[in-house]
Amino acid sequence: MFPSNNMALIIFNYDLFSMLFAVIAIICLSVLIKHHDNKAGLLAVVVAMFAAQEKLSASPILLISILVYVYCSYQHSNFFYVPDVKKRLGMLMWYATIAIGTALSVSLLSYLIVGMARGGSLPPLKGLAHPLINWTWPILGKLSIYQSLKAEPIFHVFIILAELLGVVLISEFIRFIAFRLKNKKGIYYLTDYFEKYNYKFVLFVFVSTLLIGVIGNFFPPETFIDPIIPVAPGNYQPPTFNRMAGHYGASGLIPHTLFYSMKCYAVFFDALPTVFVLLMIVMLLFLKGRGASIWWFVIGVSVLAVPLVYGLTLTPAGMRYLNIPLLLFLLFLLYLFDKLMISRNLRTFIIFITIFAMFLEVMPFAPVHGAFRPVWCNFPDEFNLQPPVGRQRSGAWRGWGEEIMIAGKKIEQMCLQKKANCDDVRLYYIFPGDWLDAKIPVKVLSMLRNELRFTKNDYYVITRSAFMYDGIKYLKFETVRPPAHKKKNPLNFDVVPPEFVINYRGYHQSWIFRGDQLKPKSET
């Protein structure tokens, strides 16, 4: 499994639930399409609604599940062939109402369960329809009035009615196209052509997007974070996310969107171990499959189009936001491998080499694997070793709280080796996290909210995020020998090096200072 998906499995609950439930929904849709089982389609809607409740990235799966259920139910009914368009539209409206009503029922059930878990304290009722309307955020979220619109119940009703009507019209349009092409020789020729050259087509799409992703890692080389590094006057001002905006010094919307789309593909391919990329190319280029389904190739190409959608809508595309398409890509890869006509010994050999190569590439980023980047993605020493303020690179993991546990394990090891005093250890953090299986007496405290102590038994975990988002200006301490430019960096790395660092293949993600290396700012 990919490092990003492995990380999603241990992020309970929203990454775990959204990823797995979305994939289960797609499997249910496959059963619906192959076996004409409408119950499987309705189950897909239910499961996809649970996934979309957890995370926005699963909302497209919910909408697709509703559309596929409505159209397939319509196609399997006698009304599909009725000449009267009013009767057909009436039946479509009925199926669409069932699908959307089922989704809302799931949301209501979750609402009641949460209320009971809270001892009768119910969450806001306006959140019931959020999984059905959250897809509007990437499209309309740039409008200044969007947040006020989203708070209005009438907006929720309008979007749901629009979805109801849209599903009906799209389903009827697909029927129209299907009937128009039913007896056309061209459609059979096109289908035969795709089935003959599907490997080459997917290979072309895969290699093209791979090149875009590789280039996106290095051009533009860095993303600047506004307002830490403000957008220059006259340049394009991108929309903010959590009050921050990444920019590239682009002069307008089009070049910014182009750069950002390249960065989205960089995020996608930075999450793939190199051996999987090579295996995909070899399978599509040199080997032939047997009886491959056209729908699997549609899924494969669709997955490769997801980063482009993120890019064109300027939707934040961190690695964790792409775990659903990444997992689908893995399933597509496994499907192709299963279809290969090769000997059992060769198949076993390929599996062994793949697992071994993946292990070698991924293990340096253990135990959480969020910091994984492929072997070809490296950074200059200036970026690796020094904490850049307001600047970020593709593939550079900034930490998500796991560094507290990693630093704690290192301190624990130092204690067992008698290299440190283990009495009353305090571990201070900036980014929230915890360490659950400590074998030494330790207190994990926030360096922003708790009283600070500066002894040899105290350790301060300074993450790269603190520098990138200019959070170091909120620190209440500095190194015992502060640098000349204290306002920009109170930590003098050159004269007072940290006790140790957390690094991944040469990339320093966190710096851990001992308490006696620091002093309160008020003493200067």
XYZ file of C-alpha atoms in Angstrom:
524
model
C 0.000 0.000 0.000
C 1.158 3.547 -0.718
C 2.692 5.492 2.190
C -0.067 8.116 1.994
C -2.794 5.471 2.240
C -0.953 3.742 5.051
C -0.961 7.066 6.886
C -4.675 7.515 6.172
C -5.387 4.186 7.845
C -3.973 5.471 11.137
C -5.652 8.893 10.980
C -8.838 7.970 12.771
C -11.457 8.841 11.797
C -11.844 11.154 8.834
C -9.010 10.002 6.533
C -9.616 6.358 7.346
C -13.407 6.457 6.916
C -13.500 8.724 3.864
C -10.927 6.661 1.952
C -12.223 3.185 2.742
C -15.923 4.014 2.481
C -15.370 5.773 -0.850
C -13.625 2.708 -2.273
C -16.360 0.413 -0.897
C -18.929 2.641 -2.627
C -17.085 2.258 -5.936
C -17.012 -1.521 -5.489
C -20.784 -1.477 -4.875
C -21.251 0.566 -8.054
C -19.237 -2.050 -9.948
C -21.615 -4.740 -8.659
C -24.567 -2.611 -9.744
C -23.208 -2.166 -13.269
C -22.088 -5.767 -13.756
C -24.946 -7.644 -12.073
C -27.788 -5.101 -12.413
C -28.225 -5.177 -8.628
C -30.067 -1.983 -7.630
C -29.639 -2.786 -3.942
C -25.865 -2.618 -4.389
C -26.315 0.812 -5.980
C -28.375 2.058 -3.059
C -25.770 0.661 -0.665
C -23.145 2.640 -2.607
C -25.111 5.831 -1.887
C -25.307 4.966 1.822
C -21.592 4.183 2.150
C -20.547 7.182 0.041
C -22.643 9.458 2.268
C -20.758 8.203 5.328
C -17.494 8.885 3.486
C -18.545 12.398 2.429
C -19.565 13.208 5.995
C -15.964 12.725 7.024
C -14.186 14.618 4.259
C -14.893 16.829 1.247
C -12.656 14.699 -0.987
C -15.303 11.935 -0.932
C -18.136 14.218 -2.103
C -17.541 13.481 -5.828
C -17.890 9.762 -5.050
C -21.258 10.501 -3.407
C -22.499 12.454 -6.428
C -21.288 9.745 -8.824
C -22.987 7.070 -6.701
C -26.297 8.949 -6.848
C -26.062 9.454 -10.614
C -25.057 5.851 -11.382
C -27.775 4.443 -9.127
C -30.449 6.613 -10.737
C -29.396 5.876 -14.313
C -28.902 2.118 -13.807
C -32.239 1.791 -11.983
C -33.841 3.698 -14.830
C -32.088 1.557 -17.433
C -33.207 -1.673 -15.748
C -36.842 -0.567 -15.588
C -39.550 -0.864 -18.236
C -39.870 2.936 -18.329
C -36.511 3.181 -20.089
C -38.220 2.148 -23.337
C -41.496 4.070 -22.879
C -41.987 6.673 -25.659
C -43.790 9.125 -23.343
C -41.075 11.503 -22.077
C -43.255 12.697 -19.168
C -43.562 9.171 -17.799
C -39.823 8.642 -18.196
C -38.988 11.880 -16.409
C -41.470 11.038 -13.654
C -39.779 7.701 -13.041
C -36.350 9.353 -13.112
C -37.542 11.888 -10.551
C -38.694 9.027 -8.348
C -35.324 7.249 -8.510
C -33.478 10.527 -7.881
C -35.685 11.238 -4.871
C -34.942 7.770 -3.484
C -31.187 8.283 -3.900
C -30.990 11.776 -2.407
C -33.555 10.909 0.264
C -31.461 7.895 1.258
C -28.359 10.078 1.512
C -30.174 12.593 3.717
C -31.526 9.751 5.864
C -27.978 8.567 6.488
C -27.034 12.102 7.528
C -30.036 12.260 9.871
C -29.101 8.907 11.397
C -25.546 10.148 12.013
C -26.991 13.335 13.511
C -29.049 11.340 16.006
C -26.155 8.994 16.860
C -23.871 11.963 17.580
C -26.592 13.518 19.707
C -26.987 10.358 21.781
C -23.214 10.043 22.145
C -23.164 13.592 23.489
C -25.791 12.792 26.069
C -28.635 14.460 24.192
C -26.686 17.521 22.995
C -27.475 17.621 19.262
C -25.108 19.254 16.747
C -26.364 22.130 14.538
C -29.152 20.920 12.261
C -27.847 22.961 9.312
C -24.978 20.504 8.881
C -27.283 17.698 7.693
C -26.924 18.551 4.013
C -23.245 19.555 4.012
C -22.002 16.329 2.359
C -24.391 17.006 -0.533
C -23.450 20.652 -1.002
C -19.742 20.740 -0.091
C -18.782 20.122 -3.711
C -19.825 23.710 -4.409
C -16.906 25.044 -2.354
C -14.134 24.451 -4.964
C -16.330 26.169 -7.567
C -18.033 28.941 -5.594
C -15.765 29.190 -2.563
C -13.748 32.014 -4.142
C -16.806 34.267 -4.033
C -16.875 36.649 -1.088
C -20.518 35.838 -0.361
C -20.062 32.043 -0.326
C -19.737 31.617 3.446
C -22.844 33.683 4.101
C -24.713 31.726 1.404
C -23.621 28.380 2.881
C -25.053 29.404 6.254
C -28.525 29.927 4.747
C -30.870 26.889 4.770
C -32.479 28.112 1.540
C -29.095 27.712 -0.200
C -28.961 24.072 0.925
C -32.484 23.482 -0.395
C -31.604 25.152 -3.706
C -28.484 23.027 -4.220
C -30.308 19.779 -3.371
C -33.147 20.617 -5.781
C -30.553 21.501 -8.425
C -28.876 18.124 -7.861
C -32.238 16.380 -8.130
C -33.019 18.082 -11.432
C -29.447 17.664 -12.694
C -29.405 13.917 -12.068
C -32.727 13.543 -13.907
C -31.620 15.566 -16.933
C -28.185 13.931 -17.160
C -29.715 10.450 -16.975
C -32.200 11.274 -19.710
C -29.427 12.797 -21.820
C -27.331 9.607 -21.461
C -30.368 7.589 -22.594
C -30.773 9.884 -25.588
C -27.130 9.465 -26.604
C -27.283 5.690 -26.072
C -30.322 5.357 -28.333
C -28.798 7.627 -30.983
C -25.594 5.581 -31.089
C -27.219 2.175 -30.714
C -27.243 1.349 -34.399
C -24.305 3.493 -35.458
C -21.291 1.650 -36.806
C -19.018 4.408 -35.556
C -19.610 3.624 -31.899
C -18.687 -0.033 -32.422
C -15.576 1.010 -34.309
C -14.650 3.412 -31.513
C -15.216 0.744 -28.860
C -13.173 -1.817 -30.779
C -10.415 0.743 -31.328
C -10.227 1.559 -27.633
C -10.224 -2.108 -26.611
C -7.390 -2.698 -29.094
C -5.269 0.262 -28.022
C -6.388 0.823 -24.422
C -2.971 -0.077 -23.035
C -1.269 2.470 -25.282
C -3.846 5.138 -24.465
C -3.467 4.704 -20.708
C 0.318 4.590 -21.154
C 0.206 7.918 -22.990
C -1.934 9.517 -20.268
C 0.196 8.044 -17.476
C 3.568 9.093 -18.921
C 2.241 12.559 -19.823
C 0.917 13.212 -16.333
C 4.078 11.708 -14.811
C 6.237 14.181 -16.755
C 3.991 17.026 -15.607
C 4.367 15.869 -12.004
C 8.148 15.514 -12.214
C 8.512 18.961 -13.784
C 6.083 20.363 -11.194
C 8.444 19.270 -8.430
C 11.198 21.521 -9.682
C 9.447 24.296 -11.610
C 8.600 26.626 -10.103
C 11.059 25.413 -7.447
C 9.249 26.893 -4.455
C 5.795 27.919 -3.333
C 5.653 31.226 -1.451
C 3.208 31.605 1.426
C 1.224 34.828 1.584
C 1.102 36.839 3.887
C 4.553 35.752 5.153
C 5.938 36.453 1.673
C 3.240 38.764 0.271
C 2.069 38.685 -3.313
C 3.829 41.462 -5.208
C 1.625 44.365 -6.356
C 0.161 43.631 -9.765
C 0.560 39.836 -9.479
C -2.339 37.409 -9.158
C -3.720 37.084 -5.625
C -4.845 33.442 -5.141
C -7.703 32.480 -2.783
C -6.767 31.821 0.835
C -7.038 28.547 2.747
C -6.787 28.816 6.541
C -5.865 32.475 6.026
C -2.832 31.498 3.916
C -2.328 31.506 0.154
C 0.375 29.769 -1.870
C 1.664 31.732 -4.854
C 4.402 31.602 -7.480
C 4.793 35.220 -8.470
C 2.435 34.649 -11.403
C 1.137 37.702 -13.236
C -2.390 36.377 -13.739
C -4.922 33.615 -13.098
C -3.939 31.472 -16.113
C -0.201 31.104 -15.332
C -0.996 30.605 -11.625
C -3.504 27.838 -12.475
C -0.950 26.234 -14.794
C 1.741 26.236 -12.088
C -0.688 24.987 -9.464
C -1.940 22.151 -11.694
C 1.665 21.038 -12.137
C 2.085 21.107 -8.355
C -1.064 18.969 -7.941
C 0.430 16.311 -10.222
C 3.680 16.614 -8.261
C 1.761 15.823 -5.061
C 0.159 12.782 -6.719
C 3.362 11.263 -8.098
C 5.419 12.155 -5.021
C 3.160 9.708 -3.146
C 3.987 6.784 -5.469
C 6.960 4.531 -4.723
C 9.235 4.484 -7.770
C 8.854 0.742 -8.306
C 5.079 1.155 -8.838
C 5.682 3.814 -11.477
C 8.147 1.574 -13.304
C 5.859 -1.453 -12.988
C 2.950 0.477 -14.476
C 5.035 1.629 -17.448
C 6.434 -1.871 -18.085
C 2.996 -3.492 -17.922
C 1.455 -0.970 -20.304
C 4.416 -0.898 -22.688
C 5.773 -4.418 -22.998
C 3.219 -6.836 -21.622
C -0.234 -7.775 -22.874
C -3.231 -8.548 -20.718
C -6.153 -10.890 -21.181
C -9.816 -9.877 -21.171
C -9.295 -6.506 -19.503
C -12.517 -4.609 -18.779
C -12.938 -1.236 -20.423
C -14.366 0.143 -17.164
C -11.123 -0.444 -15.303
C -9.317 1.636 -17.896
C -11.926 4.362 -17.486
C -11.219 4.309 -13.727
C -7.475 4.447 -14.371
C -7.698 7.444 -16.685
C -10.209 9.180 -14.404
C -7.863 8.808 -11.442
C -5.070 10.459 -13.430
C -7.421 13.349 -14.214
C -8.189 14.088 -10.538
C -5.085 16.280 -9.924
C -6.073 18.338 -12.971
C -9.521 18.947 -11.451
C -7.870 20.046 -8.216
C -5.604 22.350 -10.174
C -8.275 23.962 -12.338
C -10.523 24.629 -9.337
C -7.567 25.780 -7.167
C -8.621 23.284 -4.504
C -5.982 22.467 -1.833
C -4.280 19.252 -2.940
C -2.176 17.964 -0.074
C -1.153 14.315 -0.207
C -3.877 13.335 2.283
C -6.530 14.952 0.080
C -5.606 12.587 -2.767
C -5.696 9.313 -0.820
C -8.900 8.120 -2.539
C -7.561 8.435 -6.123
C -4.214 7.033 -4.934
C -5.908 3.934 -3.540
C -7.946 3.537 -6.742
C -4.716 3.828 -8.720
C -3.247 1.006 -6.627
C -6.324 -1.154 -7.304
C -6.011 -0.407 -11.037
C -2.339 -1.411 -10.913
C -3.204 -4.678 -9.158
C -5.985 -5.339 -11.688
C -3.575 -4.972 -14.604
C -1.034 -7.192 -12.897
C -3.667 -9.882 -12.390
C -4.529 -9.776 -16.101
C -0.954 -10.266 -17.284
C -0.276 -13.479 -19.197
C 2.997 -14.486 -17.550
C 4.277 -17.608 -15.848
C 3.739 -18.210 -12.167
C 7.460 -18.055 -11.448
C 7.830 -14.712 -13.213
C 4.783 -13.359 -11.373
C 6.259 -14.429 -8.026
C 9.602 -12.880 -8.924
C 7.975 -9.539 -9.856
C 5.987 -9.500 -6.598
C 9.148 -10.169 -4.565
C 11.182 -7.456 -6.372
C 8.317 -4.949 -6.052
C 7.875 -5.496 -2.316
C 11.625 -5.431 -1.705
C 12.151 -2.224 -3.714
C 9.182 -0.538 -2.032
C 10.503 -1.557 1.384
C 13.932 -0.039 0.675
C 12.434 3.238 -0.524
C 9.758 3.634 2.145
C 11.507 2.469 5.330
C 13.694 5.601 5.756
C 10.428 7.482 6.386
C 9.064 5.177 9.098
C 7.083 5.006 11.290
C 4.293 7.311 9.995
C 5.401 7.520 6.326
C 3.790 10.921 5.794
C 7.229 12.297 4.979
C 7.726 9.832 2.113
C 9.018 11.134 -1.175
C 10.373 9.035 -4.065
C 14.092 8.547 -4.519
C 14.225 10.967 -7.451
C 12.695 13.838 -5.431
C 15.447 15.643 -3.535
C 16.106 19.183 -2.353
C 19.184 21.426 -2.228
C 21.108 21.535 1.060
C 20.014 25.111 1.680
C 16.404 23.929 1.891
C 17.215 20.600 3.584
C 19.225 21.970 6.477
C 17.847 25.448 7.113
C 14.279 26.344 8.097
C 12.907 28.517 5.278
C 10.374 31.147 6.334
C 7.323 31.445 4.089
C 8.628 28.983 1.485
C 7.708 25.396 0.658
C 8.661 22.748 -1.917
C 6.674 19.891 -3.395
C 7.265 16.645 -1.515
C 8.530 18.365 1.640
C 6.709 17.046 4.715
C 6.328 19.652 7.463
C 5.109 17.331 10.216
C 1.679 16.693 11.683
C 2.330 16.039 15.356
C 4.053 12.674 14.952
C 7.426 14.339 15.555
C 6.586 14.466 19.281
C 6.541 10.684 19.466
C 9.655 10.375 17.261
C 11.561 12.884 19.402
C 10.331 11.123 22.543
C 11.622 7.770 21.311
C 15.028 9.347 20.672
C 15.101 10.880 24.159
C 14.040 7.536 25.609
C 16.920 5.848 23.809
C 19.346 8.474 25.148
C 18.033 7.813 28.664
C 18.489 4.054 28.381
C 22.046 4.630 27.144
C 22.681 6.933 30.125
C 23.312 9.864 27.772
C 20.568 11.938 29.363
C 18.885 12.399 32.737
C 15.438 10.784 32.682
C 13.991 12.309 35.840
C 10.938 14.508 35.223
C 11.342 14.935 31.457
C 9.241 17.598 29.748
C 8.633 17.557 26.007
C 7.336 20.828 24.568
C 5.643 21.066 21.179
C 4.227 23.717 18.827
C 2.106 21.509 16.574
C -0.302 19.414 18.737
C 0.427 15.751 19.254
C 1.066 13.188 21.950
C 3.250 10.222 22.874
C 1.218 7.341 24.249
C 3.681 4.501 24.912
C 6.444 6.349 26.763
C 8.581 4.114 28.973
C 10.063 7.071 30.874
C 8.251 9.637 33.049
C 7.483 12.471 30.622
C 5.052 15.377 30.381
C 4.028 16.455 26.878
C 3.209 20.175 26.973
C 2.433 23.030 24.604
C 5.194 25.616 24.471
C 2.585 28.269 23.622
C 0.082 27.555 26.417
C 2.042 26.029 29.272
C 4.621 27.418 31.664
C 8.105 26.893 30.251
C 11.112 25.446 32.000
C 14.708 25.552 30.784
C 16.705 22.655 32.227
C 18.635 19.702 30.815
C 15.488 17.593 31.311
C 13.383 19.781 28.994
C 13.183 19.341 25.230
C 11.620 21.689 22.676
C 10.404 20.283 19.344
C 10.519 23.039 16.693
C 8.885 21.867 13.454
C 9.436 23.174 9.955
C 5.823 24.391 9.945
C 6.689 26.868 12.687
C 9.199 28.509 10.375
C 7.229 28.189 7.169
C 4.154 29.882 8.632
C 6.242 32.368 10.624
C 5.052 30.871 13.902
C 8.451 31.316 15.532
C 7.617 34.951 16.239
C 5.219 33.650 18.910
C 7.935 31.731 20.738
C 8.581 32.953 24.273
C 12.238 31.956 24.194
C 15.428 32.143 22.167
C 18.789 30.382 22.089
C 21.289 31.364 24.776
C 23.171 33.176 22.019
C 20.448 34.797 19.896
C 21.156 35.701 16.258
C 21.479 39.254 15.059
C 18.090 39.209 13.336
C 16.047 38.068 16.326
C 12.718 39.171 14.898
C 12.990 36.715 12.022
C 14.546 33.783 13.878
C 15.156 33.678 17.642
C 17.075 30.394 17.261
C 20.765 30.662 16.428
C 21.470 27.356 14.655
C 25.053 28.320 13.754
C 26.290 28.990 17.294
C 23.803 26.878 19.306
C 23.080 23.722 17.294
C 20.053 21.670 18.369
C 20.497 18.593 20.540
C 19.325 16.466 17.606
C 17.141 16.704 14.514
C 14.415 14.589 12.938
C 15.430 14.100 9.332
C 14.241 12.023 6.427
C 16.903 11.172 3.852
C 18.801 14.374 4.586
C 15.731 16.601 4.877
C 15.467 18.168 8.352
C 11.828 18.223 9.439
C 12.187 19.151 13.139
C 14.863 20.582 15.379
C 14.949 19.520 19.051
C 16.624 21.866 21.523
C 17.480 21.038 25.117
C 16.093 23.453 27.683
C 19.500 24.684 28.865
C 20.277 25.714 25.272
C 17.427 28.242 25.492
C 16.391 31.164 27.658
C 13.258 33.291 28.022
C 13.078 36.288 25.717
C 12.442 38.547 28.666
C 16.029 38.017 29.869
C 17.558 39.732 26.832
